[in-house]
Amino acid sequence: MYSLERPVQGQSSCPKDRLGRKRRTVVSSLTEDEELTEILKSYCSNKVTTTKYSFLSFIPKNLFEQLHRFANIYFIFLAALNFVPVVNAFQPEISIIPILLVLAVTAVKDLWEDYRKHKSDKFINGLVCEIYSRKRQMYVDQRWQDVHVGDFVRLSCNEIIPADMLLLYSSDPHGVCYIETANLDGETNLKQRQVVRDLPRQNFHSRIECENPNNDLSRFRGFIKARVGLHNNNLLLRSCTIRNTETVIGIVVYAGHETKAMKNNNGPRYKRSKLERRLNVDVLWSVVLLVIMCLTAAIGHGLWLRNLKDNSFLIPDTTSPALSGFYLFWTMIIVLQVLIPISLYVSIEIVKLCQIFFIQNDVDFYNEYMDSRIQCRALNITEDLGQIQYVFSDKTGTLTENKMVFRRCTIAGVEYPHEENARRLEVYKEDEALGCSHTLKSRASAKSLSCKSLSCNRSSVSLHTLTGHSEGEESPSPTLPQHSAFSSPMEKDIVPDPFLVQKLNCLSSPLFLLRDASMELTYIVDFFMALAICNTVVVSSPNQPRHVPEVSRTPLKSLEDIKMLFQRFGLPRFSTLSPPHTTESPRSFTRRLFSRGKAASFTPSPSPTPTKLGEGPPSEPGADELIYEAESPDEAALVHAARAYRCTLQGRSLERLLVELPGMGSLAVRLLHILPFDSTRKRMSVVVRHPLTNQVVVYTKGADSVIMDLAESPKGAEQSDGRQGHIREQTQKHLDNYAREGLRTLCIAKKVLEEEEYEIWLKRHAFAETSIENREELLLESAQRLETNLTLLGATGIEDRLQEEVPETIEALQRAGVKVWVLTGDKQETAINIACACKLLRTTDQLLTANCDSKEACKALLLELRAEVERGEAAEGTSGFTLVVDGRTLDFALQEDLKGDFLELSRRCRAVVCCRSTPLQKSHVVQLVRDQLRVMTLAIGDGANDVSMIQVADVGIGISGQEGMQAVMSSDFAISRFKHLRKLLLVHGHWCYTRLANMILYFFYKNVMYVNLLFWYQFFCGFSGSVMTNSWVLIFFNLLFTSAPPLLYGILDKDVSADTLIKLPELYKSGQNSKAYLPSTFWLTMLDALYQSLVCFFIPYFAYAGSDADMLSFGSPINASALLIILLHQVIESRTLTWLHVLVLVGSALFYFSFTLVFSVVCVTCSPPTNPLGVDKLQMSQPLFYGVCALTTVLALLPRITARFETHVKKNIFCKSFFKPFLPSLTVTLSDSCSMHCTTTVGGCSTGTRPRPRVKPGVSSSTWKTWTSRSLTLYSLKS
């Protein structure tokens, strides 16, 4: 899923607010007030511009941006310096070619990217919507870019919202509008928005005061005259899509770059990789070497001039030797400029883009079910994937499926195991293990977002088009989302517990009032009532998107009998639940009840007599199918569980809910307030008017750690104290059991309010809702004031299964030397269970738990645990330690004076599990480990609560799962399954790091090697700054002749095959330790380049000594030998040789020889004052030239070839000695068993497999595989 809007990189088209207000004033654009009209003109138009450049600004602005790179400034300075006559080294025009070429390549790349953005902007700005026209007094079609703040916009079903609008009208009779925010945050479930209350139906001329534009998607504050409060539910955000609503009208409050969608899109993230930081240090060392060489030449030139006695061959000059040496210093800077690799930075960008291309097109990362592939959002840290040392992972949705399946429950202290439901889940697991895909594909079954029953003549624009995808790509139908969230058969088809069904059937029994269990029955009814209505689920059906089923009357039993049940057998708190005294009959009571339902557009109609649970004729497929659009999988699981017991949520409007209860039929429940879930309270509540008792009831669900503290005995209910205490005690036992089984737990509770108590709370809550300042804090305080002294009803256990291959992935990461931490908000028991299931916690590990109530206790415990770990490390046979820390202890441990002890303890543990942790704690833990231990960290998560730690880590990975795209939008890379992390790190990470590291070293090598040739020549030309080659070859040698092979080296080289890297994760450790690019490696490369330059210079020197060869004739074999040495050096270093490598290497050599030959034939005055005419042609016609080139090349590469050969011999001896102690009877042919070391293909074998030696019949295949695996492991680590 991609965002609709592109990142804002260009200038905004909005003028600055000249009035500088703290709030925004919005009025209708139809106003005739000139002052208000001026205010509207000061706001942004709806035209978006994400491009950087315009036609006139491209050259100066792009040049200005490229000058931010120090290397570009350096080479421009050298090019300008070459125009100074006293220091120029060769033709000034030639010196500007390299920097012009680099700037041009970068400019073309930037221009292409900007042109794509321009096309996308033009398309989006040209979309059409309906705007009310003052002149024509009707709605007319206008382009998006012509929409302004204050305009009235009319939209139809499936249309995309062009700007942030305040909802003023909806065709829904209850003033409700449904939107889909998939383009904004990736969530496919419907969200409900409502019309602003108490608005005049005609002639809207109200003045709107709201907050200034910001990027907070979940907040909107403002008011309309008379302080009618505005909040987020009244705002329609740009790029969202209208669903299930025929027509809506809104007034634009934010447009263009001021919309929340545009303010939230910052495009790809740019970070500096660890390798890049190391590269900058080595570039500085290259500068130091350059300065030393230039100082040496300058001093040598001054001394040479001072000691020169016969200077008759020099042009008379009064310049002193010291000043000449100063001039020569700058001349040598120009001559030796290629020591600083100008093309390296461009080459690195090209290689990284190609690496990203290969990663994104790896079929193993494609998720067919979600139709998604990996996204690389950070373009310049691919090599960091090969150096990760710590992985911090969320649990829910990251390690697990985030498919919440109702597993079991406890009500009033009685546990219902749902054994049949457990067996059903096992069948699903077996089917998926066997590869059956029907359970997944069924998830893509009908999601009722179509508007077939509505007059929707328009269709929304394809998201692929809006995001700039090529026209040739096919895009899915834009009007229908691909699947319904949280609605697979595994999640919906719950098998009820027979014992619980038997109790609920008592509601249909004529003798239910005589049963002693009726008190428990009230708990059960309230429990399922809470599951059904304590949520924000949107109900729809395939044929009627806004599903409002008809209310069913229940002739079986009078509502007065049901009411008596709640009065007679309820808790003492329930004894006051009866409605105010009235003399009306049950019939009139029923009529009054359903008249309330009618007011909410729940049309009553006769219905058949209800049947008992599990009985009755089967309905036709799809006849009464309800589709639940939930904001979270937890909500969907609980609603589906309630429906399994015929406690069905059938419809929802702004003010009422329609719920079917067994034995009672459909009941209209008046919805008073929704107190949404937040991470501070860790619970949500609904306030309703009970349909049977007419009392105000609060239903609450939330984390057990919170609800159990709030569940206290009701006042004046002494006789129920014992029962409530028993319920809490039994419920806690069941919760502990659920946690040990790895189930997610939620507690359900209720509270009945007196009318006076409710009125007092309502006044304060209304004030909080209409407040502009501190609204969130006031609402939080209001909710907490209400949610006290709750009556505990029960708890649920929801299963969230592990994703496939999670244990294998974690095991592979640990074998690779990566430490895995799990940071979750779940209970400690649940976290430990999941850690065992995913093999993070092994059976041989010692479990260390840290649960403290005070800082002093935490300090003492950390020291004690640390001492225990040290004792375990000293003892033999200890496999490892796993630390489990709860949220409260983590708070203490992260404090300044304790974090050192915590870090030392956790560093010694094999794994760490932090449970009950908050999003802020997660980010603090990641930051602590990253900064204090100076290690490479990776954080992976799928939800908004993981965003903070994803942004703090060196590499952030988001999972595009069930909880939207907030994590993806904040990440550097986005994957669909946790198992993809295995190949992303172990294979692509390893390849990206080794390729880039080797390419950078190769660039330094070839530049230093060639520059040293020019430097050695200075000892034979009086340090005059002369060179033994023409300036064209000098400039093009590194820029053209030897630039393509290292690019191919950095893109395609594979030191080990993918299969081997997956089977042997230990190979990943080389990247963690930066073995491919250490300071010692850099200096060894420099020494190798120094040696090769000495051989390459002095062999031709002695070969041509005493001859009549001129300067250019002497330089010709040196250049040719240097080229062959550099190209063959890469052949030796490459682990992969393909026809493409051969083509590029041979092509580079042919290009050089062709260029020099043609240059020497046709160029007469191309390189004044020297004349290369005929020089190379003459040299290439002499056998001495080829003999010198061959001898020079062999001698220069002989040490490297010898070192490689010795390495292979040692490995062959190692292989032979490795097998003898373990298997004396094993006969291994040395050349066969170790032939993989003597090839140049991937991993030593073109197919990634190892040659199998000849084995005597007594040796089993499994034994051979074990030992060869050990052999290859040690071989790979040594290499």
mmCIF file of N, CA, C and O in Angstrom, residues 128-130 141 144 153-162 177-180 183 236-237 239-248 451 456-461 478-479:
data_model
loop_
_atom_site.group_PDB
_atom_site.id
_atom_site.type_symbol
_atom_site.label_atom_id
_atom_site.label_comp_id
_atom_site.label_asym_id
_atom_site.label_seq_id
_atom_site.Cartn_x
_atom_site.Cartn_y
_atom_site.Cartn_z
ATOM 1 N N VAL A 128 -11.053 15.847 -10.729
ATOM 2 C CA VAL A 128 -12.253 16.697 -10.729
ATOM 3 C C VAL A 128 -13.126 16.380 -9.515
ATOM 4 O O VAL A 128 -13.263 15.223 -9.110
ATOM 5 N N CYS A 129 -13.676 17.420 -8.923
ATOM 6 C CA CYS A 129 -14.674 17.280 -7.865
ATOM 7 C C CYS A 129 -15.730 18.359 -8.055
ATOM 8 O O CYS A 129 -15.581 19.249 -8.907
ATOM 9 N N GLU A 130 -16.804 18.318 -7.287
ATOM 10 C CA GLU A 130 -17.915 19.265 -7.425
ATOM 11 C C GLU A 130 -17.809 20.362 -6.368
ATOM 12 O O GLU A 130 -17.779 20.084 -5.168
ATOM 13 N N ASP A 141 -18.302 21.112 -11.768
ATOM 14 C CA ASP A 141 -17.037 20.374 -11.737
ATOM 15 C C ASP A 141 -15.862 21.346 -11.748
ATOM 16 O O ASP A 141 -15.808 22.270 -12.573
ATOM 17 N N TRP A 144 -9.048 19.796 -8.781
ATOM 18 C CA TRP A 144 -8.584 19.838 -7.388
ATOM 19 C C TRP A 144 -7.755 21.089 -7.109
ATOM 20 O O TRP A 144 -7.835 21.678 -6.035
ATOM 21 N N VAL A 153 -17.751 21.539 -0.941
ATOM 22 C CA VAL A 153 -17.425 20.435 -1.838
ATOM 23 C C VAL A 153 -18.453 19.338 -1.634
ATOM 24 O O VAL A 153 -18.766 18.964 -0.498
ATOM 25 N N ARG A 154 -18.980 18.804 -2.741
ATOM 26 C CA ARG A 154 -19.926 17.693 -2.683
ATOM 27 C C ARG A 154 -19.262 16.456 -3.287
ATOM 28 O O ARG A 154 -18.731 16.501 -4.398
ATOM 29 N N LEU A 155 -19.316 15.355 -2.547
ATOM 30 C CA LEU A 155 -18.688 14.118 -2.975
ATOM 31 C C LEU A 155 -19.702 12.992 -2.958
ATOM 32 O O LEU A 155 -20.650 13.007 -2.169
ATOM 33 N N SER A 156 -19.466 12.013 -3.804
ATOM 34 C CA SER A 156 -20.323 10.837 -3.876
ATOM 35 C C SER A 156 -19.540 9.609 -3.433
ATOM 36 O O SER A 156 -18.329 9.666 -3.196
ATOM 37 N N CYS A 157 -20.238 8.497 -3.359
ATOM 38 C CA CYS A 157 -19.619 7.246 -2.912
ATOM 39 C C CYS A 157 -18.434 6.882 -3.796
ATOM 40 O O CYS A 157 -18.474 7.022 -5.028
ATOM 41 N N ASN A 158 -17.363 6.420 -3.163
ATOM 42 C CA ASN A 158 -16.137 5.967 -3.818
ATOM 43 C C ASN A 158 -15.283 7.093 -4.372
ATOM 44 O O ASN A 158 -14.285 6.826 -5.042
ATOM 45 N N GLU A 159 -15.613 8.330 -4.101
ATOM 46 C CA GLU A 159 -14.772 9.436 -4.543
ATOM 47 C C GLU A 159 -13.718 9.740 -3.480
ATOM 48 O O GLU A 159 -13.945 9.558 -2.284
ATOM 49 N N ILE A 160 -12.594 10.228 -3.949
ATOM 50 C CA ILE A 160 -11.493 10.576 -3.056
ATOM 51 C C ILE A 160 -11.646 12.024 -2.604
ATOM 52 O O ILE A 160 -11.999 12.906 -3.393
ATOM 53 N N ILE A 161 -11.386 12.255 -1.335
ATOM 54 C CA ILE A 161 -11.563 13.582 -0.754
ATOM 55 C C ILE A 161 -10.407 14.474 -1.199
ATOM 56 O O ILE A 161 -9.240 14.139 -1.007
ATOM 57 N N PRO A 162 -10.695 15.641 -1.791
ATOM 58 C CA PRO A 162 -9.629 16.477 -2.364
ATOM 59 C C PRO A 162 -8.890 17.350 -1.356
ATOM 60 O O PRO A 162 -7.779 17.792 -1.626
ATOM 61 N N CYS A 177 -21.040 9.449 8.058
ATOM 62 C CA CYS A 177 -20.314 9.211 6.812
ATOM 63 C C CYS A 177 -19.233 8.186 7.080
ATOM 64 O O CYS A 177 -18.560 8.226 8.124
ATOM 65 N N TYR A 178 -19.041 7.245 6.163
ATOM 66 C CA TYR A 178 -18.017 6.214 6.315
ATOM 67 C C TYR A 178 -16.881 6.503 5.328
ATOM 68 O O TYR A 178 -17.125 6.778 4.149
ATOM 69 N N ILE A 179 -15.671 6.447 5.841
ATOM 70 C CA ILE A 179 -14.509 6.687 4.982
ATOM 71 C C ILE A 179 -13.523 5.545 5.140
ATOM 72 O O ILE A 179 -13.494 4.853 6.156
ATOM 73 N N GLU A 180 -12.729 5.370 4.112
ATOM 74 C CA GLU A 180 -11.638 4.403 4.134
ATOM 75 C C GLU A 180 -10.336 5.177 4.036
ATOM 76 O O GLU A 180 -10.147 5.978 3.132
ATOM 77 N N ASN A 183 -5.453 4.983 1.705
ATOM 78 C CA ASN A 183 -4.465 5.820 1.023
ATOM 79 C C ASN A 183 -3.629 6.633 1.997
ATOM 80 O O ASN A 183 -2.563 7.130 1.640
ATOM 81 N N LEU A 236 -13.011 15.274 7.479
ATOM 82 C CA LEU A 236 -12.711 14.354 6.382
ATOM 83 C C LEU A 236 -11.349 14.731 5.823
ATOM 84 O O LEU A 236 -11.148 15.856 5.374
ATOM 85 N N LEU A 237 -10.419 13.776 5.835
ATOM 86 C CA LEU A 237 -9.037 14.067 5.460
ATOM 87 C C LEU A 237 -8.794 13.826 3.977
ATOM 88 O O LEU A 237 -9.328 12.889 3.381
ATOM 89 N N SER A 239 -7.280 12.588 0.602
ATOM 90 C CA SER A 239 -6.810 11.291 0.087
ATOM 91 C C SER A 239 -7.569 10.104 0.644
ATOM 92 O O SER A 239 -7.355 8.984 0.202
ATOM 93 N N CYS A 240 -8.475 10.319 1.609
ATOM 94 C CA CYS A 240 -9.357 9.233 2.032
ATOM 95 C C CYS A 240 -10.484 9.063 1.011
ATOM 96 O O CYS A 240 -10.714 9.932 0.171
ATOM 97 N N THR A 241 -11.198 7.948 1.120
ATOM 98 C CA THR A 241 -12.235 7.622 0.147
ATOM 99 C C THR A 241 -13.584 7.500 0.828
ATOM 100 O O THR A 241 -13.688 6.881 1.895
ATOM 101 N N ILE A 242 -14.605 8.098 0.230
ATOM 102 C CA ILE A 242 -15.969 7.990 0.744
ATOM 103 C C ILE A 242 -16.487 6.585 0.461
ATOM 104 O O ILE A 242 -16.424 6.099 -0.670
ATOM 105 N N ARG A 243 -17.033 5.944 1.471
ATOM 106 C CA ARG A 243 -17.589 4.602 1.308
ATOM 107 C C ARG A 243 -18.976 4.554 1.954
ATOM 108 O O ARG A 243 -19.225 5.233 2.961
ATOM 109 N N ASN A 244 -19.829 3.738 1.359
ATOM 110 C CA ASN A 244 -21.135 3.419 1.959
ATOM 111 C C ASN A 244 -21.994 4.640 2.231
ATOM 112 O O ASN A 244 -22.908 4.587 3.043
ATOM 113 N N THR A 245 -21.706 5.742 1.618
ATOM 114 C CA THR A 245 -22.482 6.965 1.797
ATOM 115 C C THR A 245 -22.723 7.572 0.424
ATOM 116 O O THR A 245 -21.771 7.792 -0.327
ATOM 117 N N GLU A 246 -23.983 7.858 0.133
ATOM 118 C CA GLU A 246 -24.313 8.307 -1.212
ATOM 119 C C GLU A 246 -23.770 9.692 -1.503
ATOM 120 O O GLU A 246 -23.176 9.926 -2.548
ATOM 121 N N THR A 247 -23.958 10.630 -0.588
ATOM 122 C CA THR A 247 -23.540 12.014 -0.818
ATOM 123 C C THR A 247 -23.082 12.642 0.490
ATOM 124 O O THR A 247 -23.709 12.433 1.543
ATOM 125 N N VAL A 248 -22.007 13.392 0.431
ATOM 126 C CA VAL A 248 -21.587 14.204 1.574
ATOM 127 C C VAL A 248 -21.227 15.594 1.072
ATOM 128 O O VAL A 248 -20.841 15.768 -0.085
ATOM 129 N N CYS A 451 -21.189 0.016 -3.380
ATOM 130 C CA CYS A 451 -22.370 0.859 -3.221
ATOM 131 C C CYS A 451 -23.356 0.567 -4.342
ATOM 132 O O CYS A 451 -23.881 1.454 -4.982
ATOM 133 N N CYS A 456 -24.163 5.577 -7.176
ATOM 134 C CA CYS A 456 -22.761 5.973 -7.275
ATOM 135 C C CYS A 456 -22.333 5.822 -8.719
ATOM 136 O O CYS A 456 -22.051 4.736 -9.183
ATOM 137 N N ASN A 457 -22.290 6.918 -9.450
ATOM 138 C CA ASN A 457 -21.934 6.859 -10.850
ATOM 139 C C ASN A 457 -20.449 7.069 -11.071
ATOM 140 O O ASN A 457 -19.942 6.859 -12.144
ATOM 141 N N ARG A 458 -19.797 7.533 -10.034
ATOM 142 C CA ARG A 458 -18.363 7.769 -10.162
ATOM 143 C C ARG A 458 -17.609 6.626 -9.533
ATOM 144 O O ARG A 458 -18.108 5.943 -8.672
ATOM 145 N N SER A 459 -16.395 6.478 -9.919
ATOM 146 C CA SER A 459 -15.521 5.485 -9.277
ATOM 147 C C SER A 459 -14.240 6.185 -8.874
ATOM 148 O O SER A 459 -13.797 7.134 -9.496
ATOM 149 N N SER A 460 -13.657 5.692 -7.814
ATOM 150 C CA SER A 460 -12.438 6.322 -7.321
ATOM 151 C C SER A 460 -11.283 6.049 -8.270
ATOM 152 O O SER A 460 -11.265 5.092 -9.019
ATOM 153 N N VAL A 461 -10.293 6.909 -8.218
ATOM 154 C CA VAL A 461 -9.140 6.793 -9.092
ATOM 155 C C VAL A 461 -8.198 5.722 -8.575
ATOM 156 O O VAL A 461 -8.053 5.553 -7.380
ATOM 157 N N PRO A 478 -10.551 -0.067 -8.377
ATOM 158 C CA PRO A 478 -10.419 0.907 -7.314
ATOM 159 C C PRO A 478 -11.624 0.994 -6.417
ATOM 160 O O PRO A 478 -11.541 1.492 -5.315
ATOM 161 N N THR A 479 -12.748 0.545 -6.891
ATOM 162 C CA THR A 479 -13.961 0.760 -6.115
ATOM 163 C C THR A 479 -14.134 -0.247 -5.013
ATOM 164 O O THR A 479 -14.829 0.008 -4.052
#
